[in-house]
mmCIF file with all atom_site columns, C-alpha atoms in Angstrom:
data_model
loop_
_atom_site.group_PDB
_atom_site.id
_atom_site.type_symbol
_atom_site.label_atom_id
_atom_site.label_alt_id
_atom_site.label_comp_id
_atom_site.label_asym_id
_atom_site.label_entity_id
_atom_site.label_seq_id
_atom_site.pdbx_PDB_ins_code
_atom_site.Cartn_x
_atom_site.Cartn_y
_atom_site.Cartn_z
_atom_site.occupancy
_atom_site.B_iso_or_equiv
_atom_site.pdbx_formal_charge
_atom_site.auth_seq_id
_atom_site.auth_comp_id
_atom_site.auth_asym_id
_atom_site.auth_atom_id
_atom_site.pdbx_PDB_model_num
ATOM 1   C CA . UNK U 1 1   ? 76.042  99.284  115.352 1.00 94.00 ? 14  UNK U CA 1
ATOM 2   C CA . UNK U 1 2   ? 79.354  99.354  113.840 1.00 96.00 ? 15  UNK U CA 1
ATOM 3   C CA . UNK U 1 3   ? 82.498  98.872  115.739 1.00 97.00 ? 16  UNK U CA 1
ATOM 4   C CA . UNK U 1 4   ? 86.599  99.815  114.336 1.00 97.00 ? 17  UNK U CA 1
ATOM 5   C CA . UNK U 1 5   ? 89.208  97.732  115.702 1.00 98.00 ? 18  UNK U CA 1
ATOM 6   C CA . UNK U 1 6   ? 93.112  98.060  114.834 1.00 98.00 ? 19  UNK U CA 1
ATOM 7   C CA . UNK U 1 7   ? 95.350  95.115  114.712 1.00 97.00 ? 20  UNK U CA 1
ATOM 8   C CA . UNK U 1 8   ? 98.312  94.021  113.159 1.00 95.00 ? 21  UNK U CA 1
ATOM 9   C CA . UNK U 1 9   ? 98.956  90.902  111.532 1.00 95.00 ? 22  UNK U CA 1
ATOM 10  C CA . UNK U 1 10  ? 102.076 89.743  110.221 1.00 94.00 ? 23  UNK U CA 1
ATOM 11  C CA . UNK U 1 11  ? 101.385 88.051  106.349 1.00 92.00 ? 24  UNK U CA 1
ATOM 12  C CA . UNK U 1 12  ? 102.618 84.703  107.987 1.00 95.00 ? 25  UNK U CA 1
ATOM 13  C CA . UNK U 1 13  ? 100.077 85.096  110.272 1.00 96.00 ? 26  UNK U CA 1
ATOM 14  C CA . UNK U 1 14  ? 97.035  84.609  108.297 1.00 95.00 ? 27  UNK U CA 1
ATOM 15  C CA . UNK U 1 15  ? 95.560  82.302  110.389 1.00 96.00 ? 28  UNK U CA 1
ATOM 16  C CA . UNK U 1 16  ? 95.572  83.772  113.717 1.00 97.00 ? 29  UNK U CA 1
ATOM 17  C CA . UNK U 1 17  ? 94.274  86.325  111.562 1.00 97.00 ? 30  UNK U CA 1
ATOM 18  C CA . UNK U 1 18  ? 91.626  84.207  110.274 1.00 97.00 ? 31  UNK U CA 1
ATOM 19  C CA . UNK U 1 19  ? 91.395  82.549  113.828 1.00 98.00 ? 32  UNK U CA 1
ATOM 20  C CA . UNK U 1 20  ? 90.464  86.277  114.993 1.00 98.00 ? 33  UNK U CA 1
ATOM 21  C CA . UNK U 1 21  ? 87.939  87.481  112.567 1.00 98.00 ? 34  UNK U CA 1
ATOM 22  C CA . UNK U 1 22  ? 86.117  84.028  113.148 1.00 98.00 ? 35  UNK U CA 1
ATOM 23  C CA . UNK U 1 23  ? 86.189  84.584  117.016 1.00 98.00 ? 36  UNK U CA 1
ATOM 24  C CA . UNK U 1 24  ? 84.733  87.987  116.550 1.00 98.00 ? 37  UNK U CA 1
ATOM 25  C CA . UNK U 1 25  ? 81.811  86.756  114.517 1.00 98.00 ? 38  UNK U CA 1
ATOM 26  C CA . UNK U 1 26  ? 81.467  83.725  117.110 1.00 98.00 ? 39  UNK U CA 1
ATOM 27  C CA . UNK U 1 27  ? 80.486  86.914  119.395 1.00 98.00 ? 40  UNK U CA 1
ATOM 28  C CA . UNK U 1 28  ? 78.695  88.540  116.880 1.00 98.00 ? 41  UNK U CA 1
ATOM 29  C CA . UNK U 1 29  ? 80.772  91.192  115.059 1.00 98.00 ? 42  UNK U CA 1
ATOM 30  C CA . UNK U 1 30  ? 80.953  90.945  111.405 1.00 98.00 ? 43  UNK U CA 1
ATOM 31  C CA . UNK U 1 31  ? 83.670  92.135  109.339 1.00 98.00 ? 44  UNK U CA 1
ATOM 32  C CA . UNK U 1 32  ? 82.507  94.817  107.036 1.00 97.00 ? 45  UNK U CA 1
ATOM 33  C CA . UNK U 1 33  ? 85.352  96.152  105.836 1.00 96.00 ? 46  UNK U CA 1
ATOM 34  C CA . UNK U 1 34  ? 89.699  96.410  106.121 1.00 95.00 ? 47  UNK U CA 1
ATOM 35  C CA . UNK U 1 35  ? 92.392  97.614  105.347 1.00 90.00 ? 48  UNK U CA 1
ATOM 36  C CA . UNK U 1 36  ? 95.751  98.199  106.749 1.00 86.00 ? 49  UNK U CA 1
ATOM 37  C CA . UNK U 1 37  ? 95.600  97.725  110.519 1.00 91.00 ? 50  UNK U CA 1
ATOM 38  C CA . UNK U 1 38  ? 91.766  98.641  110.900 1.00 96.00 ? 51  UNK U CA 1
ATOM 39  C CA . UNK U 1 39  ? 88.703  96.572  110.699 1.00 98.00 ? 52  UNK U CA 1
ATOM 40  C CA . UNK U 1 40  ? 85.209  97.646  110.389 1.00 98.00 ? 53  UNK U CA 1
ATOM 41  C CA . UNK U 1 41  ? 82.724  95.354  112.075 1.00 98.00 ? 54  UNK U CA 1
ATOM 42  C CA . UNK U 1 42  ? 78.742  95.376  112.385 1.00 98.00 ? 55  UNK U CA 1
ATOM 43  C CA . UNK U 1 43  ? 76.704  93.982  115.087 1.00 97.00 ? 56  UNK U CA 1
ATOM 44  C CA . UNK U 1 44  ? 74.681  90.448  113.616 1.00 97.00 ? 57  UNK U CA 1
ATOM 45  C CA . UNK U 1 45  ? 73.611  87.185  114.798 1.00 97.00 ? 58  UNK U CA 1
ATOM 46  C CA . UNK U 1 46  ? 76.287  85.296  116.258 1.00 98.00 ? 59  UNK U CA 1
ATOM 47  C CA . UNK U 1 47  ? 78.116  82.509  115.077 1.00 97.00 ? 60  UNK U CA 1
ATOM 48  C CA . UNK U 1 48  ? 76.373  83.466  111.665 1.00 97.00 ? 61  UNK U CA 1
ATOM 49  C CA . UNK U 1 49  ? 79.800  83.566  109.449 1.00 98.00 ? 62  UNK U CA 1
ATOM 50  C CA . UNK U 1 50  ? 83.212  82.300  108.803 1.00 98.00 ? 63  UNK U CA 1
ATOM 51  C CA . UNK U 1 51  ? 86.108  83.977  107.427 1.00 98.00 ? 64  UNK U CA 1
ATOM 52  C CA . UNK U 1 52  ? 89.095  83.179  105.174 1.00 97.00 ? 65  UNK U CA 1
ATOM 53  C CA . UNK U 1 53  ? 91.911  84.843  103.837 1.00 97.00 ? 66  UNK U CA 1
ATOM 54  C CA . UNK U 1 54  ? 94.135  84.528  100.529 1.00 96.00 ? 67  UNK U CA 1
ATOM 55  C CA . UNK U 1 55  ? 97.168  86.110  98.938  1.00 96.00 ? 68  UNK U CA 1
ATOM 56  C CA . UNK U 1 56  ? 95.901  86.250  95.551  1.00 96.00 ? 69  UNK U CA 1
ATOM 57  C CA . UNK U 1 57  ? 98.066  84.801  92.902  1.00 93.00 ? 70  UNK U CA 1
ATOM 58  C CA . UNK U 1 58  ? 97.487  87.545  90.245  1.00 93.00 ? 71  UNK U CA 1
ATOM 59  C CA . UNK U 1 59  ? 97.379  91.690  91.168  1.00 87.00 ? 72  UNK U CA 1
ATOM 60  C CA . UNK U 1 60  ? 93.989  92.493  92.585  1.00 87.00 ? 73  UNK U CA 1
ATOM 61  C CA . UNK U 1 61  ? 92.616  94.117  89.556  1.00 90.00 ? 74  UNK U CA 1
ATOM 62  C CA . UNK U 1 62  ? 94.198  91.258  87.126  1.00 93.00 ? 75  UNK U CA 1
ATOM 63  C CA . UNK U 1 63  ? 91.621  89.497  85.397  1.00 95.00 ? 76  UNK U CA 1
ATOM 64  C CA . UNK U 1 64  ? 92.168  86.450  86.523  1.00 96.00 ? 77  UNK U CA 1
ATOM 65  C CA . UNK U 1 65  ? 91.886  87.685  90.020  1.00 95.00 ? 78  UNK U CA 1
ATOM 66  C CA . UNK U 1 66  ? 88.570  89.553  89.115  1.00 95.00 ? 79  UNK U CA 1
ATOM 67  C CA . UNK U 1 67  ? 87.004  86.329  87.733  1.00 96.00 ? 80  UNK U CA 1
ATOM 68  C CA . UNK U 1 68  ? 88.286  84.371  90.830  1.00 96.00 ? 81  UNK U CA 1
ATOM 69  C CA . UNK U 1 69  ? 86.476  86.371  93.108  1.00 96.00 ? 82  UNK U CA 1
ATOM 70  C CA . UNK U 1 70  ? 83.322  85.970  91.012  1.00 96.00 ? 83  UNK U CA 1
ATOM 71  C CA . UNK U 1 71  ? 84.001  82.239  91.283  1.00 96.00 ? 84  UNK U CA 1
ATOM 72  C CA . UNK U 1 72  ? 84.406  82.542  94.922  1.00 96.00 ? 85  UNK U CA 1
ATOM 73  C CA . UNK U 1 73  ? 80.674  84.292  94.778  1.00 96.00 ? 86  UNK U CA 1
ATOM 74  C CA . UNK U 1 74  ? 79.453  81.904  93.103  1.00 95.00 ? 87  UNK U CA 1
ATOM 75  C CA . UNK U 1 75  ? 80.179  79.167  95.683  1.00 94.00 ? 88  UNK U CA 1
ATOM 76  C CA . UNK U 1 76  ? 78.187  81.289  98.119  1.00 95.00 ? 89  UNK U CA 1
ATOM 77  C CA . UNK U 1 77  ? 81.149  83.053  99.646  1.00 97.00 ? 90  UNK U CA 1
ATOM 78  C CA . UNK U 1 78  ? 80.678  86.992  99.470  1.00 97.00 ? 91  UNK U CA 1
ATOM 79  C CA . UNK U 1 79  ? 84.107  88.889  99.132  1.00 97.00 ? 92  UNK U CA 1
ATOM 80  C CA . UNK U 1 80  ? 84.476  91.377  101.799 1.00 97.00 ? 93  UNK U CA 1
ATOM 81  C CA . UNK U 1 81  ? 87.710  93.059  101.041 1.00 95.00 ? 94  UNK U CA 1
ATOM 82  C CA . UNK U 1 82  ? 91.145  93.472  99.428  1.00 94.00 ? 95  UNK U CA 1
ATOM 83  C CA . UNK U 1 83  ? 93.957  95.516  99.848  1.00 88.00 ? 96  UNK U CA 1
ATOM 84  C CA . UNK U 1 84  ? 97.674  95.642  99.272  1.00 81.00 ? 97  UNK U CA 1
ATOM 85  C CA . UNK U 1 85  ? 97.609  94.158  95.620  1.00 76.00 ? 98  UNK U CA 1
ATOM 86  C CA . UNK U 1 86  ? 96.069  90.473  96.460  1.00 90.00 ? 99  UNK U CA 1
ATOM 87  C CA . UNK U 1 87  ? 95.224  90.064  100.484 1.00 94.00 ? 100 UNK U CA 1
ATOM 88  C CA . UNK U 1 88  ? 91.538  88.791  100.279 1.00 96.00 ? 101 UNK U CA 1
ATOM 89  C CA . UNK U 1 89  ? 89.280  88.720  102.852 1.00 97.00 ? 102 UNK U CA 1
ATOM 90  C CA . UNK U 1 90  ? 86.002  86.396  102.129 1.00 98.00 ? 103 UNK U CA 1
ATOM 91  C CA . UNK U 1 91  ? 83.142  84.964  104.287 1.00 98.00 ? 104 UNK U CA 1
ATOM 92  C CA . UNK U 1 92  ? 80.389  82.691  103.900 1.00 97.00 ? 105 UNK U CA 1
ATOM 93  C CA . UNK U 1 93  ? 77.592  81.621  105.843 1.00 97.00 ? 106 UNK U CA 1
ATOM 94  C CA . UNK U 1 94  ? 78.155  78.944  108.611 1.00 97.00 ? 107 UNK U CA 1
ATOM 95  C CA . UNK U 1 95  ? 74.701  77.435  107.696 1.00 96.00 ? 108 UNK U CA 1
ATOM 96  C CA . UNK U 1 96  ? 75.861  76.666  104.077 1.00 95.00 ? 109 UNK U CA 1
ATOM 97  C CA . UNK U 1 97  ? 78.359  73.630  105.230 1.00 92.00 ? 110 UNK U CA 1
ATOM 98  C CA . UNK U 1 98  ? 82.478  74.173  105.644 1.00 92.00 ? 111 UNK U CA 1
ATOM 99  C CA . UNK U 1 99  ? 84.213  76.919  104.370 1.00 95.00 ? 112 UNK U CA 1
ATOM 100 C CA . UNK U 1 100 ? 87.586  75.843  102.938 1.00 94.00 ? 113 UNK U CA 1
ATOM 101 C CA . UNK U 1 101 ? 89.480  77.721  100.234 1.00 95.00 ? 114 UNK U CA 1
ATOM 102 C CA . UNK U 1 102 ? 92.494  75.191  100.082 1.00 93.00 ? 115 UNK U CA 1
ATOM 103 C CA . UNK U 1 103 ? 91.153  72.337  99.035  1.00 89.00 ? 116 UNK U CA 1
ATOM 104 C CA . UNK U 1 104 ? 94.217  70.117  98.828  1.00 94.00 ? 117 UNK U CA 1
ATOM 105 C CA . UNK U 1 105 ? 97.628  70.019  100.305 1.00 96.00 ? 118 UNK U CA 1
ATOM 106 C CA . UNK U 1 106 ? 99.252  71.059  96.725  1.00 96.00 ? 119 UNK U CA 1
ATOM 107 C CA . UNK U 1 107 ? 97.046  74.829  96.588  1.00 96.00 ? 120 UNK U CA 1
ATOM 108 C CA . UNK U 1 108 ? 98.062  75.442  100.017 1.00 96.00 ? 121 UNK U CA 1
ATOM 109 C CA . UNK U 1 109 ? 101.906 75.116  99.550  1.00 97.00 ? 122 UNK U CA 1
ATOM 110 C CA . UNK U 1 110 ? 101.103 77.457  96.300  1.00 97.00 ? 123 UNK U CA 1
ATOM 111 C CA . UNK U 1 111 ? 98.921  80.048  98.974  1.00 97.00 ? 124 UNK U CA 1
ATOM 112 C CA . UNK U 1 112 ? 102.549 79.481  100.932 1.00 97.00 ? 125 UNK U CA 1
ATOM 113 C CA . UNK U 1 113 ? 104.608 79.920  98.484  1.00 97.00 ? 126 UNK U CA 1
ATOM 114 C CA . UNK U 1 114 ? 103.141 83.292  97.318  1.00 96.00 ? 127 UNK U CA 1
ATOM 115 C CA . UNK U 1 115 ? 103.317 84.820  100.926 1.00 96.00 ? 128 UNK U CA 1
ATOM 116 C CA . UNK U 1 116 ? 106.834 83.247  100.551 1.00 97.00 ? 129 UNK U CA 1
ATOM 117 C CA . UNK U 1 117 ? 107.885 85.204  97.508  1.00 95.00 ? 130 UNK U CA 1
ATOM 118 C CA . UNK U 1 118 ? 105.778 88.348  99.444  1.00 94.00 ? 131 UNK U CA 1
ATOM 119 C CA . UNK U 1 119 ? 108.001 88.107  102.368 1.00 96.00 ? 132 UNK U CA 1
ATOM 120 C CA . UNK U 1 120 ? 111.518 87.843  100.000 1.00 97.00 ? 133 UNK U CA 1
ATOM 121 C CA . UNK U 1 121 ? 110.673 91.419  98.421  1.00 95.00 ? 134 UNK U CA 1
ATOM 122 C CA . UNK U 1 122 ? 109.993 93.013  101.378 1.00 95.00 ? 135 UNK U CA 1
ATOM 123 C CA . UNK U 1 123 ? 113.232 91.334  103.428 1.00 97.00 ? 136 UNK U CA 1
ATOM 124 C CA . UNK U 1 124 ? 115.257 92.621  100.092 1.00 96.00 ? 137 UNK U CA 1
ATOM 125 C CA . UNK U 1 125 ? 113.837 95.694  100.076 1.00 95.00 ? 138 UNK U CA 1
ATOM 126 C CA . UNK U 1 126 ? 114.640 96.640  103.813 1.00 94.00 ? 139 UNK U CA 1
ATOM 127 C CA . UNK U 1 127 ? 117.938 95.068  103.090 1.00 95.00 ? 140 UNK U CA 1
ATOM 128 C CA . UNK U 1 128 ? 118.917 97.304  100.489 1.00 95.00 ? 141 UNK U CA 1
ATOM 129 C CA . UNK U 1 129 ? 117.203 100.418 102.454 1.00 92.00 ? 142 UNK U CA 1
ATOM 130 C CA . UNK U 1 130 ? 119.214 99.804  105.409 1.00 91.00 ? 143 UNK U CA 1
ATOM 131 C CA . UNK U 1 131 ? 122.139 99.342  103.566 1.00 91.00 ? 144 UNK U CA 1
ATOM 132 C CA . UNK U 1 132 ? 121.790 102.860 101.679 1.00 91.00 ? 145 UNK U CA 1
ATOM 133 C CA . UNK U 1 133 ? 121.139 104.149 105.106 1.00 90.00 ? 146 UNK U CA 1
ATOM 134 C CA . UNK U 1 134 ? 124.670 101.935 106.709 1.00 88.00 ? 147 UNK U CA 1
ATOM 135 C CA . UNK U 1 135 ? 126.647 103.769 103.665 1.00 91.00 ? 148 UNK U CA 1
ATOM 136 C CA . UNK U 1 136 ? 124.928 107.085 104.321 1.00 87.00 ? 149 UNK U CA 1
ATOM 137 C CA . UNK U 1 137 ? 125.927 107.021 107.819 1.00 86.00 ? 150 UNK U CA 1
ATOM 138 C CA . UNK U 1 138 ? 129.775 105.700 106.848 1.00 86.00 ? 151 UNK U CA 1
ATOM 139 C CA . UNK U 1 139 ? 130.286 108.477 105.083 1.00 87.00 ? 152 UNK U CA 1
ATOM 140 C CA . UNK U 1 140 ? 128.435 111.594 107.087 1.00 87.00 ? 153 UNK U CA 1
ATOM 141 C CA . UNK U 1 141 ? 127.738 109.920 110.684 1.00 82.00 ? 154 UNK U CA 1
ATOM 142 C CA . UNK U 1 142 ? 124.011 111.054 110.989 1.00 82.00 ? 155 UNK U CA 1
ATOM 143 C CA . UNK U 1 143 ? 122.492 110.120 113.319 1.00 85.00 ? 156 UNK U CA 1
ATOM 144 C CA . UNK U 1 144 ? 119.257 110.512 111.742 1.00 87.00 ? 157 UNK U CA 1
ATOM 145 C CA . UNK U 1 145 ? 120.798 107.637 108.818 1.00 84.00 ? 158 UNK U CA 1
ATOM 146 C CA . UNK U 1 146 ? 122.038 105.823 111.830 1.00 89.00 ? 159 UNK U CA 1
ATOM 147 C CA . UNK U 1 147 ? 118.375 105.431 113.174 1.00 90.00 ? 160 UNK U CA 1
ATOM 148 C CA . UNK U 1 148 ? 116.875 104.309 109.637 1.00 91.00 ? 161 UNK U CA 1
ATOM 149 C CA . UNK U 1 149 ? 119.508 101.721 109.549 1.00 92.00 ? 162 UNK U CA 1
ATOM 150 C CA . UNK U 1 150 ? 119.047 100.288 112.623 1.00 94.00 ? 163 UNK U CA 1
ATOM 151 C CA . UNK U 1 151 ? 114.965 100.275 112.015 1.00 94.00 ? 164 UNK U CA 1
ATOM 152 C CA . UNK U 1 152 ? 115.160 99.153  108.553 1.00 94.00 ? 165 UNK U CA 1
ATOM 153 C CA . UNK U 1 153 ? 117.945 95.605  109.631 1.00 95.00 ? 166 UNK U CA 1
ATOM 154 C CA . UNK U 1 154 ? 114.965 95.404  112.646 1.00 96.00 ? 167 UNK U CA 1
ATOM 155 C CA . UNK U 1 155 ? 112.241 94.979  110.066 1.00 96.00 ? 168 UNK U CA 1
ATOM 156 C CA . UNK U 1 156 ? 114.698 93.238  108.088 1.00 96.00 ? 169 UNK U CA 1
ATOM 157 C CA . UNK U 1 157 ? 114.737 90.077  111.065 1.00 97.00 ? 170 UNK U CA 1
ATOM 158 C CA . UNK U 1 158 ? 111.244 90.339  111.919 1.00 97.00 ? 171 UNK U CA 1
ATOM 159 C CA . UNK U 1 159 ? 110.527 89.585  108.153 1.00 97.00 ? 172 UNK U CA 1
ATOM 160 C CA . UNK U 1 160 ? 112.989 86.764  108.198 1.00 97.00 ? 173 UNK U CA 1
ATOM 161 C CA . UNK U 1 161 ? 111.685 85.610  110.977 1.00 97.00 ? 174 UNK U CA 1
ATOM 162 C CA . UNK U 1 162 ? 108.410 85.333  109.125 1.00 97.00 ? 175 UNK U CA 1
ATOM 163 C CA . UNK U 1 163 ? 110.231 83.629  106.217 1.00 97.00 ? 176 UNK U CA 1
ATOM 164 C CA . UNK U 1 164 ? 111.773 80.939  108.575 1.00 97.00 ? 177 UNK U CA 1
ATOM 165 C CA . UNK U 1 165 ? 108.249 80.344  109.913 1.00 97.00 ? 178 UNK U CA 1
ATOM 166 C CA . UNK U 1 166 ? 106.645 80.205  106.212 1.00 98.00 ? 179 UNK U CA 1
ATOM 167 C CA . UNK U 1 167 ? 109.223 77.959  105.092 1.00 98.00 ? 180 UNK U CA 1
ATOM 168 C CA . UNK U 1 168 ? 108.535 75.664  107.596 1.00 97.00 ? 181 UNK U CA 1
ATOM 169 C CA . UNK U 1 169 ? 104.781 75.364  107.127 1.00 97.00 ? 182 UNK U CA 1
ATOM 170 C CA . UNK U 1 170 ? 105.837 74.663  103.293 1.00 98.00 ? 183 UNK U CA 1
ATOM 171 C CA . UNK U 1 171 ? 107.924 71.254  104.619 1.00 97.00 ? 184 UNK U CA 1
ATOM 172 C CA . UNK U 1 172 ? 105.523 70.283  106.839 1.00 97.00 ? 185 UNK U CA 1
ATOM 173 C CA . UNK U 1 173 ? 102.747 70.301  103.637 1.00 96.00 ? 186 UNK U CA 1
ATOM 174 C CA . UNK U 1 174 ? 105.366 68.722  101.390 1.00 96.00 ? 187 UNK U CA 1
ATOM 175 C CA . UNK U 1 175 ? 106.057 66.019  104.169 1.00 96.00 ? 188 UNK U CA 1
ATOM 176 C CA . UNK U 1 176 ? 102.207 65.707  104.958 1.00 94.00 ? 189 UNK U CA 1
ATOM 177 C CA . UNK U 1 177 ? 101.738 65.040  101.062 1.00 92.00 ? 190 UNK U CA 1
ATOM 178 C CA . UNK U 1 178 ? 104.362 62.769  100.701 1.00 92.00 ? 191 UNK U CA 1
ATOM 179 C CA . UNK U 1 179 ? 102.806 60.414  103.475 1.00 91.00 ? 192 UNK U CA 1
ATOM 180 C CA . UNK U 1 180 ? 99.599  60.670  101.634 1.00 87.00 ? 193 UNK U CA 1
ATOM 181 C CA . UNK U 1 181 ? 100.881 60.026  98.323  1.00 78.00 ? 194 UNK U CA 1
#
């Protein structure tokens, strides 16, 4: 039996993301597939998977990213997905031990950093869209210019909200590494 589910996810929330797609195999639902907003899930044994995510570092179809995924494989974890240029969706099999793609503090400040550098784009984009759209409306008074400009500078503090929030999680790593070290 296959079930579709939408959600939405912010990229700084990964892990309730994770947390999520773990919680629905705890119950028995498998991810299957994804993309943008929907999930595809099939009925199985329960508790039999775990999922993580990653924000590739290379574009989805680079080579490096290719032959990471086939390293991933090869440590048992089976690739279920990717979409927007990098967003990776693995899981492995809860009887083969922990499933950790981060193995030290260091590659998850990088896996930060690149949802970091995600996040500035998109903020700068919006920024310069709802600018355009501010200038448009100056000089004509749309309304319809008016209403892109006040959803684009929206979007614009959501995503720096998100920023905010990733750029905390990167001090708390560098702070957590610098007791350890």
């Amino acid at each position: 039996m296959r079930r579709i589910m939408h959600r939405l996810f912010m990229a700084w929330q990964y892990e309730k993301e994770e947390d999520w797609l773990n919680e629905m195999a705890a119950n028995g639902w498998n991810l299957v597939d994804t993309s943008l907003f929907r999930y595809t899930f099939e009925e199985g044994t329960p508790g039999e998977y775990q999922y993580r995510l990653e924000l590739l570092e290379h574009g989805a179809k680079s080579p490096e990213s290719i032959a990471y995924i086939r390293f991933m494989e090869e440590t048992g974890a089976e690739h279920i997905a990717t979409w927007f240029n990098g967003w990776t969706y693995f899981r492995k099999k809860v009887s083969d031990g922990p499933f950790a793609i981060f193995s030290d503090i260091d590659s998850k400040i990088k896996h930060l950093k690149r949802i970091e550098r995600i996040l500035l784009l998109a903020l700068a984009c919006e920024l310069c869209a709802g600018g355009a759209q501010g200038v448009q409306y100056a000089d004509t008074g749309g309304a319809w210019s008016l209403g892109v400009f006040i959803f684009a500078m929206v979007l614009a503090v959501i995503i720096l909200l998100g920023l905010v929030r990733i750029r905390k999680q990167i001090k708390h790593w560098k702070e957590e590494r610098d007791i350890r070290e």
